[in-house]
PDB file of C-alpha atoms in Angstrom:
ATOM      1  CA  UNK E  79      10.484  11.325   6.933  1.00 66.00           C
ATOM      2  CA  UNK E  80      13.528   8.840   8.195  1.00 77.00           C
ATOM      3  CA  UNK E  81      14.238   6.189   5.789  1.00 87.00           C
ATOM      4  CA  UNK E  82      13.186   3.240   8.254  1.00 86.00           C
ATOM      5  CA  UNK E  83       9.901   4.697   8.759  1.00 86.00           C
ATOM      6  CA  UNK E  84       9.082   5.007   5.153  1.00 88.00           C
ATOM      7  CA  UNK E  85      10.104   1.345   4.423  1.00 92.00           C
ATOM      8  CA  UNK E  86       7.740   0.239   7.533  1.00 92.00           C
ATOM      9  CA  UNK E  87       4.767   2.485   5.984  1.00 91.00           C
ATOM     10  CA  UNK E  88       5.580   1.021   2.433  1.00 93.00           C
ATOM     11  CA  UNK E  89       5.472  -2.491   4.186  1.00 94.00           C
ATOM     12  CA  UNK E  90       2.453  -1.841   5.961  1.00 94.00           C
ATOM     13  CA  UNK E  91       0.690  -0.439   2.848  1.00 94.00           C
ATOM     14  CA  UNK E  92       1.722  -3.620   1.015  1.00 96.00           C
ATOM     15  CA  UNK E  93       0.139  -5.850   3.823  1.00 96.00           C
ATOM     16  CA  UNK E  94      -3.061  -3.867   3.955  1.00 96.00           C
ATOM     17  CA  UNK E  95      -3.418  -3.937   0.393  1.00 96.00           C
ATOM     18  CA  UNK E  96      -2.717  -7.805  -0.176  1.00 97.00           C
ATOM     19  CA  UNK E  97      -4.999  -8.666   3.009  1.00 96.00           C
ATOM     20  CA  UNK E  98      -7.812  -6.325   1.516  1.00 96.00           C
ATOM     21  CA  UNK E  99      -7.673  -7.789  -1.920  1.00 96.00           C
ATOM     22  CA  UNK E 100      -7.507 -11.514  -0.642  1.00 96.00           C
ATOM     23  CA  UNK E 101     -10.692 -10.689   1.561  1.00 95.00           C
ATOM     24  CA  UNK E 102     -12.373  -9.266  -1.819  1.00 96.00           C
ATOM     25  CA  UNK E 103     -11.477 -11.930  -3.852  1.00 97.00           C
ATOM     26  CA  UNK E 104     -12.233 -14.765  -1.074  1.00 95.00           C
ATOM     27  CA  UNK E 105     -15.678 -13.154  -1.038  1.00 95.00           C
ATOM     28  CA  UNK E 106     -16.387 -13.190  -4.408  1.00 96.00           C
ATOM     29  CA  UNK E 107     -14.809 -16.724  -4.892  1.00 95.00           C
ATOM     30  CA  UNK E 108     -17.004 -18.374  -2.104  1.00 93.00           C
ATOM     31  CA  UNK E 109     -20.185 -16.385  -3.751  1.00 93.00           C
ATOM     32  CA  UNK E 110     -19.570 -17.753  -6.876  1.00 94.00           C
ATOM     33  CA  UNK E 111     -18.844 -21.256  -6.054  1.00 92.00           C
ATOM     34  CA  UNK E 112     -21.921 -21.281  -3.693  1.00 91.00           C
ATOM     35  CA  UNK E 113     -23.897 -19.767  -6.419  1.00 91.00           C
ATOM     36  CA  UNK E 114     -23.019 -21.948  -9.136  1.00 92.00           C
ATOM     37  CA  UNK E 115     -23.573 -25.253  -6.796  1.00 90.00           C
ATOM     38  CA  UNK E 116     -26.619 -24.009  -5.823  1.00 89.00           C
ATOM     39  CA  UNK E 117     -28.001 -23.713  -9.455  1.00 90.00           C
ATOM     40  CA  UNK E 118     -26.293 -26.729 -10.671  1.00 90.00           C
ATOM     41  CA  UNK E 119     -26.477 -29.348  -7.766  1.00 91.00           C
ATOM     42  CA  UNK E 120     -29.370 -27.926  -5.733  1.00 86.00           C
ATOM     43  CA  UNK E 121     -27.495 -27.753  -2.926  1.00 84.00           C
ATOM     44  CA  UNK E 122     -24.877 -24.975  -1.537  1.00 83.00           C
ATOM     45  CA  UNK E 123     -22.385 -24.708   0.697  1.00 82.00           C
ATOM     46  CA  UNK E 124     -23.079 -24.909   4.504  1.00 78.00           C
ATOM     47  CA  UNK E 125     -20.899 -21.740   5.397  1.00 80.00           C
ATOM     48  CA  UNK E 126     -21.212 -19.929   1.894  1.00 81.00           C
ATOM     49  CA  UNK E 127     -23.780 -17.642   3.303  1.00 82.00           C
ATOM     50  CA  UNK E 128     -22.313 -16.398   6.398  1.00 83.00           C
ATOM     51  CA  UNK E 129     -18.522 -16.779   5.717  1.00 86.00           C
ATOM     52  CA  UNK E 130     -18.548 -14.041   3.234  1.00 91.00           C
ATOM     53  CA  UNK E 131     -19.983 -11.640   5.368  1.00 89.00           C
ATOM     54  CA  UNK E 132     -17.361 -12.024   8.060  1.00 88.00           C
ATOM     55  CA  UNK E 133     -14.448 -11.723   5.569  1.00 91.00           C
ATOM     56  CA  UNK E 134     -16.035  -8.333   4.082  1.00 94.00           C
ATOM     57  CA  UNK E 135     -15.923  -7.123   7.584  1.00 92.00           C
ATOM     58  CA  UNK E 136     -12.185  -7.965   7.941  1.00 93.00           C
ATOM     59  CA  UNK E 137     -11.832  -6.580   4.384  1.00 95.00           C
ATOM     60  CA  UNK E 138     -13.363  -3.282   5.220  1.00 94.00           C
ATOM     61  CA  UNK E 139     -11.035  -3.048   8.182  1.00 94.00           C
ATOM     62  CA  UNK E 140      -7.975  -3.560   5.975  1.00 96.00           C
ATOM     63  CA  UNK E 141      -9.028  -1.298   3.288  1.00 95.00           C
ATOM     64  CA  UNK E 142     -10.230   1.664   5.777  1.00 94.00           C
ATOM     65  CA  UNK E 143      -6.685   1.188   7.223  1.00 95.00           C
ATOM     66  CA  UNK E 144      -5.096   1.553   3.929  1.00 95.00           C
ATOM     67  CA  UNK E 145      -7.307   4.398   2.815  1.00 94.00           C
ATOM     68  CA  UNK E 146      -6.304   6.379   5.866  1.00 93.00           C
ATOM     69  CA  UNK E 147      -2.448   5.611   5.523  1.00 92.00           C
ATOM     70  CA  UNK E 148      -2.910   6.653   1.608  1.00 90.00           C
ATOM     71  CA  UNK E 149      -5.001   9.939   2.635  1.00 86.00           C
ATOM     72  CA  UNK E 150      -7.465   8.535   0.405  1.00 83.00           C
ATOM     73  CA  UNK E 151     -10.357   8.222   2.711  1.00 79.00           C
ATOM     74  CA  UNK E 152     -13.570  10.218   2.793  1.00 77.00           C
ATOM     75  CA  UNK E 153     -13.559  13.203   4.473  1.00 76.00           C
ATOM     76  CA  UNK E 154     -15.326  16.670   4.495  1.00 77.00           C
ATOM     77  CA  UNK E 155     -13.229  19.366   3.522  1.00 75.00           C
ATOM     78  CA  UNK E 156     -15.360  22.375   3.258  1.00 80.00           C
ATOM     79  CA  UNK E 157     -13.540  24.321   6.100  1.00 80.00           C
ATOM     80  CA  UNK E 158     -10.076  23.038   5.582  1.00 80.00           C
ATOM     81  CA  UNK E 159      -9.842  23.682   1.710  1.00 79.00           C
ATOM     82  CA  UNK E 160     -10.679  27.300   2.556  1.00 84.00           C
ATOM     83  CA  UNK E 161      -7.546  27.999   5.055  1.00 84.00           C
ATOM     84  CA  UNK E 162      -3.933  28.723   3.997  1.00 85.00           C
ATOM     85  CA  UNK E 163      -1.473  25.786   4.048  1.00 83.00           C
ATOM     86  CA  UNK E 164       0.252  25.688   7.397  1.00 87.00           C
ATOM     87  CA  UNK E 165      -3.131  25.817   9.360  1.00 88.00           C
ATOM     88  CA  UNK E 166      -4.501  22.762   6.996  1.00 87.00           C
ATOM     89  CA  UNK E 167      -1.208  21.265   8.121  1.00 88.00           C
ATOM     90  CA  UNK E 168      -2.181  21.911  11.778  1.00 90.00           C
ATOM     91  CA  UNK E 169      -5.737  20.641  11.036  1.00 89.00           C
ATOM     92  CA  UNK E 170      -4.498  17.537   9.432  1.00 90.00           C
ATOM     93  CA  UNK E 171      -2.274  16.726  12.602  1.00 93.00           C
ATOM     94  CA  UNK E 172      -5.307  17.077  14.887  1.00 93.00           C
ATOM     95  CA  UNK E 173      -7.102  14.820  12.951  1.00 92.00           C
ATOM     96  CA  UNK E 174      -4.349  12.177  12.809  1.00 94.00           C
ATOM     97  CA  UNK E 175      -4.263  12.385  16.640  1.00 97.00           C
ATOM     98  CA  UNK E 176      -7.893  12.131  17.072  1.00 96.00           C
ATOM     99  CA  UNK E 177      -7.862   9.086  14.613  1.00 95.00           C
ATOM    100  CA  UNK E 178      -5.041   7.156  16.940  1.00 97.00           C
ATOM    101  CA  UNK E 179      -7.254   7.781  19.517  1.00 97.00           C
ATOM    102  CA  UNK E 180     -10.497   6.556  17.725  1.00 97.00           C
ATOM    103  CA  UNK E 181      -8.606   3.479  16.693  1.00 96.00           C
ATOM    104  CA  UNK E 182      -7.669   2.819  20.073  1.00 97.00           C
ATOM    105  CA  UNK E 183     -10.950   3.031  21.381  1.00 97.00           C
ATOM    106  CA  UNK E 184     -12.402   0.945  18.663  1.00 94.00           C
ATOM    107  CA  UNK E 185      -9.725  -1.500  19.167  1.00 95.00           C
ATOM    108  CA  UNK E 186     -10.941  -1.705  22.649  1.00 96.00           C
ATOM    109  CA  UNK E 187     -14.658  -1.604  22.064  1.00 94.00           C
ATOM    110  CA  UNK E 188     -14.023  -4.713  19.770  1.00 90.00           C
ATOM    111  CA  UNK E 189     -11.806  -6.894  22.064  1.00 91.00           C
ATOM    112  CA  UNK E 190     -14.576  -6.482  24.963  1.00 91.00           C
ATOM    113  CA  UNK E 191     -17.405  -7.245  21.752  1.00 86.00           C
ATOM    114  CA  UNK E 192     -15.351 -10.381  20.814  1.00 85.00           C
ATOM    115  CA  UNK E 193     -14.850 -11.694  24.787  1.00 86.00           C
ATOM    116  CA  UNK E 194     -18.749 -11.217  25.765  1.00 85.00           C
ATOM    117  CA  UNK E 195     -19.968 -12.895  22.512  1.00 74.00           C
ATOM    118  CA  UNK E 196     -17.185 -14.628  20.856  1.00 64.00           C
ATOM    119  CA  UNK E 197     -18.384 -18.056  22.821  1.00 70.00           C
ATOM    120  CA  UNK E 198     -21.228 -18.418  20.973  1.00 72.00           C
ATOM    121  CA  UNK E 199     -21.751 -20.425  17.965  1.00 71.00           C
ATOM    122  CA  UNK E 200     -21.492 -19.427  14.342  1.00 69.00           C
ATOM    123  CA  UNK E 201     -24.047 -21.929  13.540  1.00 71.00           C
ATOM    124  CA  UNK E 202     -23.339 -22.090   9.542  1.00 70.00           C
ATOM    125  CA  UNK E 203     -19.884 -22.769   9.925  1.00 74.00           C
ATOM    126  CA  UNK E 204     -19.884 -24.806  13.350  1.00 74.00           C
ATOM    127  CA  UNK E 205     -19.956 -28.145  11.807  1.00 71.00           C
ATOM    128  CA  UNK E 206     -17.616 -27.232   9.088  1.00 74.00           C
ATOM    129  CA  UNK E 207     -14.601 -26.019  11.610  1.00 75.00           C
ATOM    130  CA  UNK E 208     -15.490 -29.160  13.970  1.00 76.00           C
ATOM    131  CA  UNK E 209     -14.861 -31.610  10.864  1.00 75.00           C
ATOM    132  CA  UNK E 210     -11.841 -29.707   9.830  1.00 76.00           C
ATOM    133  CA  UNK E 211     -10.415 -29.894  13.489  1.00 77.00           C
ATOM    134  CA  UNK E 212     -11.133 -33.671  13.404  1.00 81.00           C
ATOM    135  CA  UNK E 213      -9.681 -34.340   9.945  1.00 83.00           C
ATOM    136  CA  UNK E 214      -6.532 -32.317  10.776  1.00 84.00           C
ATOM    137  CA  UNK E 215      -6.002 -33.287  14.362  1.00 82.00           C
ATOM    138  CA  UNK E 216      -5.523 -29.646  14.941  1.00 82.00           C
ATOM    139  CA  UNK E 217      -8.181 -28.776  17.936  1.00 78.00           C
ATOM    140  CA  UNK E 218      -7.497 -25.051  17.426  1.00 76.00           C
ATOM    141  CA  UNK E 219      -9.265 -24.870  14.237  1.00 75.00           C
ATOM    142  CA  UNK E 220     -12.665 -25.201  15.973  1.00 76.00           C
ATOM    143  CA  UNK E 221     -12.542 -21.792  17.231  1.00 70.00           C
ATOM    144  CA  UNK E 222     -13.903 -20.999  13.406  1.00 78.00           C
ATOM    145  CA  UNK E 223     -16.797 -22.423  14.418  1.00 75.00           C
ATOM    146  CA  UNK E 224     -17.514 -19.632  17.208  1.00 77.00           C
ATOM    147  CA  UNK E 225     -18.108 -16.099  16.681  1.00 75.00           C
ATOM    148  CA  UNK E 226     -15.114 -14.818  18.281  1.00 75.00           C
ATOM    149  CA  UNK E 227     -12.574 -14.904  15.344  1.00 81.00           C
ATOM    150  CA  UNK E 228     -15.385 -12.722  13.432  1.00 81.00           C
ATOM    151  CA  UNK E 229     -16.088 -10.379  16.401  1.00 83.00           C
ATOM    152  CA  UNK E 230     -12.764  -9.740  16.709  1.00 86.00           C
ATOM    153  CA  UNK E 231     -12.443  -7.807  13.347  1.00 89.00           C
ATOM    154  CA  UNK E 232     -13.488  -4.684  15.033  1.00 90.00           C
ATOM    155  CA  UNK E 233     -10.529  -4.893  17.168  1.00 93.00           C
ATOM    156  CA  UNK E 234      -8.169  -5.723  14.393  1.00 94.00           C
ATOM    157  CA  UNK E 235      -9.674  -2.659  12.110  1.00 94.00           C
ATOM    158  CA  UNK E 236      -8.981  -0.278  15.247  1.00 96.00           C
ATOM    159  CA  UNK E 237      -5.436  -1.379  16.003  1.00 97.00           C
ATOM    160  CA  UNK E 238      -4.691  -1.490  12.045  1.00 97.00           C
ATOM    161  CA  UNK E 239      -6.499   2.280  12.086  1.00 96.00           C
ATOM    162  CA  UNK E 240      -4.628   3.489  15.193  1.00 97.00           C
ATOM    163  CA  UNK E 241      -1.319   2.413  13.666  1.00 97.00           C
ATOM    164  CA  UNK E 242      -2.201   3.868   9.990  1.00 96.00           C
ATOM    165  CA  UNK E 243      -3.010   7.223  11.631  1.00 95.00           C
ATOM    166  CA  UNK E 244      -0.057   7.128  13.692  1.00 96.00           C
ATOM    167  CA  UNK E 245       2.596   6.055  10.579  1.00 95.00           C
ATOM    168  CA  UNK E 246       0.434   9.316   9.061  1.00 94.00           C
ATOM    169  CA  UNK E 247       0.999  11.888  12.097  1.00 94.00           C
ATOM    170  CA  UNK E 248       4.549  10.708  12.026  1.00 93.00           C
ATOM    171  CA  UNK E 249       4.711  11.423   8.385  1.00 91.00           C
ATOM    172  CA  UNK E 250       3.110  14.636   8.310  1.00 89.00           C
ATOM    173  CA  UNK E 251       4.783  16.101  11.414  1.00 90.00           C
ATOM    174  CA  UNK E 252       8.147  15.494   9.334  1.00 87.00           C
ATOM    175  CA  UNK E 253       6.648  17.211   6.311  1.00 82.00           C
ATOM    176  CA  UNK E 254       7.140  21.141   5.419  1.00 80.00           C
ATOM    177  CA  UNK E 255       3.809  22.490   6.135  1.00 77.00           C
ATOM    178  CA  UNK E 256       4.047  24.536   3.100  1.00 73.00           C
ATOM    179  CA  UNK E 257       4.540  21.338   0.964  1.00 66.00           C
ATOM    180  CA  UNK E 258       1.285  20.069   2.389  1.00 60.00           C
ATOM    181  CA  UNK E 259      -0.944  19.047  -0.735  1.00 62.00           C
ATOM    182  CA  UNK E 260      -4.811  20.403  -1.093  1.00 60.00           C
ATOM    183  CA  UNK E 261      -6.889  17.910   0.234  1.00 59.00           C
ATOM    184  CA  UNK E 262      -9.202  17.842  -2.746  1.00 55.00           C
ATOM    185  CA  UNK E 263      -8.449  18.015  -6.248  1.00 52.00           C
ATOM    186  CA  UNK E 264      -8.840  20.964  -8.517  1.00 54.00           C
ATOM    187  CA  UNK E 265     -11.511  20.581 -11.459  1.00 49.00           C
ATOM    188  CA  UNK E 266      -8.780  20.709 -14.298  1.00 55.00           C
ATOM    189  CA  UNK E 267      -6.857  17.847 -12.469  1.00 53.00           C
ATOM    190  CA  UNK E 268     -10.249  15.566 -12.691  1.00 47.00           C
ATOM    191  CA  UNK E 269     -10.888  16.146 -16.764  1.00 51.00           C
ATOM    192  CA  UNK E 270      -9.577  13.742 -19.166  1.00 48.00           C
TER     193      UNK E 270
END
């Protein structure tokens, strides 16, 4: 694989890992803060229930693309593990092409979903977004009071999965078919 492509792939892995980890950390922090406030003061954050749900969707999308790029995603390998390395390589190339197309379709469907319903208010976040926009003077922050940025997660995820699958396809195409690793670990490799 060309050096430039390795650098791009490595950078994409870092960005996806950071974004996925940040999503998880924010979800944890919001739920923790909301729980502590609820049990100590009797009141909770107005947006503390819905925002973690929306952040989790983004986290799943980042994590899915990362897992695909690292070849660590869930897959059924009953057939693929029984064939020789060259045929396995061809199967995996076909899967990569299918995933590029699937990611593109997910991005398109997610875009359409956000365009149709994105103007609806995210009721528990709307007031906070409006207050934040008024306080900072940045009117664009009011968008976070609508469902659009949260529904757009599907489109973002589709683009990320398609890009991850494309990078994996190029990497696999440049790899010697006989060097393709087995898709599952041997039992001896899993023992401590």
